[in-house]
Short mmCIF file of C-alpha atoms in Angstrom, two decimals:
data_model
loop_
_atom_site.label_atom_id
_atom_site.label_comp_id
_atom_site.label_asym_id
_atom_site.label_seq_id
_atom_site.Cartn_x
_atom_site.Cartn_y
_atom_site.Cartn_z
CA UNK A 1025 -2.60 -3.71 16.95
CA UNK A 1026 -2.91 0.12 15.25
CA UNK A 1027 -5.11 0.48 12.24
CA UNK A 1028 -3.46 3.68 11.16
CA UNK A 1029 0.02 3.22 9.23
CA UNK A 1030 1.32 6.80 9.69
CA UNK A 1031 -0.37 7.84 13.50
CA UNK A 1032 1.48 4.88 15.16
CA UNK A 1033 4.88 5.42 14.57
CA UNK A 1034 7.60 3.93 16.92
CA UNK A 1035 8.61 6.67 19.53
CA UNK A 1036 12.36 5.27 19.16
CA UNK A 1037 14.07 3.66 16.27
CA UNK A 1038 17.41 2.05 17.73
CA UNK A 1039 16.49 -0.78 14.96
CA UNK A 1040 14.08 -0.62 12.17
CA UNK A 1041 10.48 -1.81 13.18
CA UNK A 1042 8.78 -4.20 11.05
CA UNK A 1043 4.82 -4.69 11.62
CA UNK A 1044 2.81 -7.06 9.75
CA UNK A 1045 -0.75 -5.48 8.65
CA UNK A 1046 -1.81 -8.77 7.10
CA UNK A 1047 -1.38 -12.24 6.46
CA UNK A 1048 -3.26 -14.30 4.42
CA UNK A 1049 -3.11 -16.82 1.47
CA UNK A 1050 0.55 -16.56 1.09
CA UNK A 1051 0.53 -12.35 0.91
CA UNK A 1052 1.90 -10.28 3.61
CA UNK A 1053 1.52 -6.72 4.08
CA UNK A 1054 4.10 -5.09 6.14
CA UNK A 1055 4.85 -1.65 7.29
CA UNK A 1056 8.64 -1.01 7.67
CA UNK A 1057 10.03 2.18 9.64
CA UNK A 1058 13.45 3.20 9.07
CA UNK A 1059 15.56 6.42 10.06
CA UNK A 1060 19.11 6.19 8.84
CA UNK A 1061 19.10 2.39 8.88
CA UNK A 1062 20.68 0.17 5.93
CA UNK A 1063 21.04 -3.43 5.30
CA UNK A 1064 24.36 -4.93 6.62
CA UNK A 1065 27.27 -4.11 4.65
CA UNK A 1066 28.03 -7.38 3.54
CA UNK A 1067 25.41 -9.76 1.90
CA UNK A 1068 22.23 -9.25 0.14
CA UNK A 1069 18.44 -9.54 0.67
CA UNK A 1070 17.67 -12.76 -1.36
CA UNK A 1071 13.76 -13.39 -0.97
CA UNK A 1072 11.61 -16.39 -1.74
CA UNK A 1073 8.75 -14.04 -2.68
CA UNK A 1074 8.29 -11.07 -4.93
CA UNK A 1075 7.79 -7.93 -3.43
CA UNK A 1076 5.95 -4.65 -4.18
CA UNK A 1077 7.15 -1.81 -2.19
CA UNK A 1078 5.89 1.82 -1.71
CA UNK A 1079 7.39 4.81 0.02
CA UNK A 1080 4.71 6.67 2.16
CA UNK A 1081 7.01 8.81 3.84
CA UNK A 1082 10.65 9.89 3.67
CA UNK A 1083 13.13 8.47 1.40
CA UNK A 1084 15.43 5.26 1.06
CA UNK A 1085 17.62 3.86 -1.66
CA UNK A 1086 17.70 0.24 -3.20
CA UNK A 1087 21.02 -0.94 -4.31
CA UNK A 1088 20.72 -4.11 -6.60
CA UNK A 1089 23.42 -6.58 -7.02
CA UNK A 1090 23.87 -5.65 -10.69
CA UNK A 1091 24.88 -2.04 -9.61
CA UNK A 1092 21.53 -0.41 -10.16
CA UNK A 1093 20.55 2.08 -7.31
CA UNK A 1094 17.14 3.58 -7.05
CA UNK A 1095 16.54 6.07 -4.72
CA UNK A 1096 12.66 6.32 -3.59
CA UNK A 1097 10.76 9.24 -2.10
CA UNK A 1098 7.12 9.63 -0.97
CA UNK A 1099 4.66 8.11 -3.44
CA UNK A 1100 7.40 5.94 -5.23
CA UNK A 1101 6.95 2.39 -5.91
CA UNK A 1102 9.06 -0.61 -7.34
CA UNK A 1103 8.58 -4.16 -7.88
CA UNK A 1104 11.45 -6.51 -6.66
CA UNK A 1105 11.27 -9.70 -8.10
CA UNK A 1106 11.92 -12.95 -6.02
CA UNK A 1107 15.82 -13.86 -5.78
CA UNK A 1108 16.71 -10.65 -7.43
CA UNK A 1109 19.44 -9.55 -4.98
CA UNK A 1110 19.04 -6.09 -3.13
CA UNK A 1111 19.71 -4.28 -0.30
CA UNK A 1112 18.80 -0.90 1.32
CA UNK A 1113 21.91 1.37 1.11
CA UNK A 1114 20.41 4.45 2.47
CA UNK A 1115 17.61 5.83 4.41
CA UNK A 1116 17.03 9.38 5.40
CA UNK A 1117 18.85 9.95 8.72
CA UNK A 1118 16.72 13.01 9.90
CA UNK A 1119 13.38 11.44 9.76
CA UNK A 1120 11.21 8.42 9.71
CA UNK A 1121 10.89 6.66 6.20
CA UNK A 1122 7.75 4.71 6.07
CA UNK A 1123 7.66 1.80 3.67
CA UNK A 1124 4.81 -0.38 2.68
CA UNK A 1125 5.65 -3.98 1.65
CA UNK A 1126 3.52 -6.11 -0.16
CA UNK A 1127 5.06 -9.75 -0.33
CA UNK A 1128 3.44 -12.44 -2.44
CA UNK A 1129 4.25 -15.68 -3.68
CA UNK A 1130 5.55 -16.54 -7.34
CA UNK A 1131 3.33 -17.96 -9.59
CA UNK A 1132 3.77 -21.93 -9.64
CA UNK B 852 2.80 3.99 -16.66
CA UNK B 853 3.59 6.31 -13.70
CA UNK B 854 6.07 4.73 -11.02
CA UNK B 855 4.77 7.51 -8.38
CA UNK B 856 1.40 7.15 -6.72
CA UNK B 857 0.99 10.80 -5.50
CA UNK B 858 2.68 12.89 -8.34
CA UNK B 859 0.79 11.35 -11.01
CA UNK B 860 -2.74 12.76 -10.09
CA UNK B 861 -5.34 13.00 -12.89
CA UNK B 862 -5.80 16.81 -13.76
CA UNK B 863 -9.77 16.39 -13.63
CA UNK B 864 -11.82 14.23 -11.96
CA UNK B 865 -15.33 13.91 -13.43
CA UNK B 866 -15.25 10.43 -12.66
CA UNK B 867 -13.23 8.32 -10.20
CA UNK B 868 -10.23 7.05 -11.58
CA UNK B 869 -8.76 3.35 -11.44
CA UNK B 870 -5.32 2.49 -12.18
CA UNK B 871 -3.73 -0.77 -11.74
CA UNK B 872 -0.21 -0.86 -10.32
CA UNK B 873 0.40 -4.55 -10.28
CA UNK B 874 -1.34 -7.67 -11.35
CA UNK B 875 0.29 -10.92 -10.66
CA UNK B 876 -0.51 -14.27 -9.12
CA UNK B 877 -4.55 -13.18 -8.69
CA UNK B 878 -3.36 -10.13 -6.83
CA UNK B 879 -4.33 -6.64 -7.95
CA UNK B 880 -2.92 -3.57 -6.50
CA UNK B 881 -4.99 -0.76 -7.62
CA UNK B 882 -4.88 3.32 -6.99
CA UNK B 883 -8.31 4.67 -6.85
CA UNK B 884 -8.73 8.81 -6.88
CA UNK B 885 -11.80 10.00 -5.81
CA UNK B 886 -13.23 13.66 -5.21
CA UNK B 887 -16.59 13.95 -3.83
CA UNK B 888 -17.54 10.72 -5.72
CA UNK B 889 -19.48 7.77 -4.06
CA UNK B 890 -20.86 4.57 -5.02
CA UNK B 891 -24.46 4.50 -6.75
CA UNK B 892 -27.09 5.03 -4.31
CA UNK B 893 -28.81 1.64 -4.75
CA UNK B 894 -26.99 -1.56 -4.79
CA UNK B 895 -23.91 -2.88 -3.09
CA UNK B 896 -20.19 -3.78 -3.97
CA UNK B 897 -20.21 -7.63 -3.66
CA UNK B 898 -16.50 -8.75 -4.52
CA UNK B 899 -15.35 -12.22 -5.13
CA UNK B 900 -11.78 -11.54 -3.78
CA UNK B 901 -10.74 -10.07 -0.20
CA UNK B 902 -9.66 -6.48 -0.52
CA UNK B 903 -7.06 -4.57 1.76
CA UNK B 904 -7.54 -0.84 1.42
CA UNK B 905 -5.24 2.12 2.76
CA UNK B 906 -6.20 5.71 2.41
CA UNK B 907 -3.02 7.63 1.43
CA UNK B 908 -4.61 11.24 1.17
CA UNK B 909 -7.89 12.68 1.79
CA UNK B 910 -10.94 11.08 3.46
CA UNK B 911 -13.51 8.49 2.48
CA UNK B 912 -16.45 6.77 4.20
CA UNK B 913 -17.30 2.94 3.82
CA UNK B 914 -20.83 1.71 4.53
CA UNK B 915 -21.36 -1.89 5.05
CA UNK B 916 -24.73 -3.44 4.34
CA UNK B 917 -25.18 -4.08 8.20
CA UNK B 918 -24.87 -0.34 9.02
CA UNK B 919 -21.61 -0.25 10.22
CA UNK B 920 -20.01 2.94 8.89
CA UNK B 921 -16.20 3.50 8.75
CA UNK B 922 -14.66 7.00 7.82
CA UNK B 923 -11.04 6.63 6.90
CA UNK B 924 -8.34 9.41 7.18
CA UNK B 925 -4.94 9.67 5.88
CA UNK B 926 -3.12 6.39 6.94
CA UNK B 927 -6.32 4.37 7.96
CA UNK B 928 -6.32 0.61 6.67
CA UNK B 929 -9.43 -1.78 6.61
CA UNK B 930 -9.77 -5.20 5.56
CA UNK B 931 -13.05 -5.72 3.56
CA UNK B 932 -13.65 -9.81 3.18
CA UNK B 933 -15.11 -10.93 0.08
CA UNK B 934 -18.54 -10.72 -0.17
CA UNK B 935 -19.24 -8.28 2.48
CA UNK B 936 -21.37 -6.03 0.89
CA UNK B 937 -20.30 -2.31 1.08
CA UNK B 938 -20.31 1.17 -0.72
CA UNK B 939 -18.42 4.31 -0.66
CA UNK B 940 -21.13 6.79 1.01
CA UNK B 941 -18.82 9.68 1.10
CA UNK B 942 -15.40 11.02 -0.18
CA UNK B 943 -14.00 14.81 0.46
CA UNK B 944 -15.45 16.92 -2.12
CA UNK B 945 -12.67 19.47 -1.72
CA UNK B 946 -9.46 17.63 -2.45
CA UNK B 947 -8.54 14.26 -3.87
CA UNK B 948 -8.71 11.21 -2.15
CA UNK B 949 -6.06 8.47 -3.00
CA UNK B 950 -6.88 5.06 -1.94
CA UNK B 951 -4.51 1.87 -2.23
CA UNK B 952 -6.49 -1.29 -2.70
CA UNK B 953 -4.93 -4.84 -2.57
CA UNK B 954 -7.33 -7.56 -3.89
CA UNK B 955 -6.46 -11.17 -3.29
CA UNK B 956 -8.09 -14.06 -3.59
CA UNK B 957 -9.79 -16.09 -0.91
CA UNK B 958 -7.90 -19.12 0.19
CA UNK B 959 -9.33 -22.11 -1.43
#
């Protein structure tokens, strides 16, 4: 497993890549690399866990079911509460976008 | 509170800065900005929680009590298990080093 999040980018990106950097105590830290990829046209992500997401390189747009759209660039971070429906409506087609996502459970 | 981790750097850095980006469910995500700062010469950090740390910009060195020393550069990440004693023995004096730290509890 790589231990550098930027130097170890996939050579080709037919599909988005998802790499788990840490799983422990119901937390998952994940690197996602996109290049022009978006969520499927129909349907929404509806997640059991909360998510804190940061763009490390590139840019992408998150569309929420309520119509809100947030374009995130390098350094931008966003909190996506569990079950708030969303999708990735755009990512930069010309370069890799690196996302760092921290998934953590809803307090019980 | 800023929502970009890179564009909102402190103008001066007499002391290291610590900004909490998220606290929820016993997790804390924190940005630390250093510029030549190190831990106090004597003593060690001895943390109750596990820590996952990533360097976003700059460089810094973590020294462990067992003598292991890890210099981290942009994109490098490291896991520091709770109660593993460590300190920051060096950070780049010429530019700001941005750390992203995810603190999370030890599973019970």
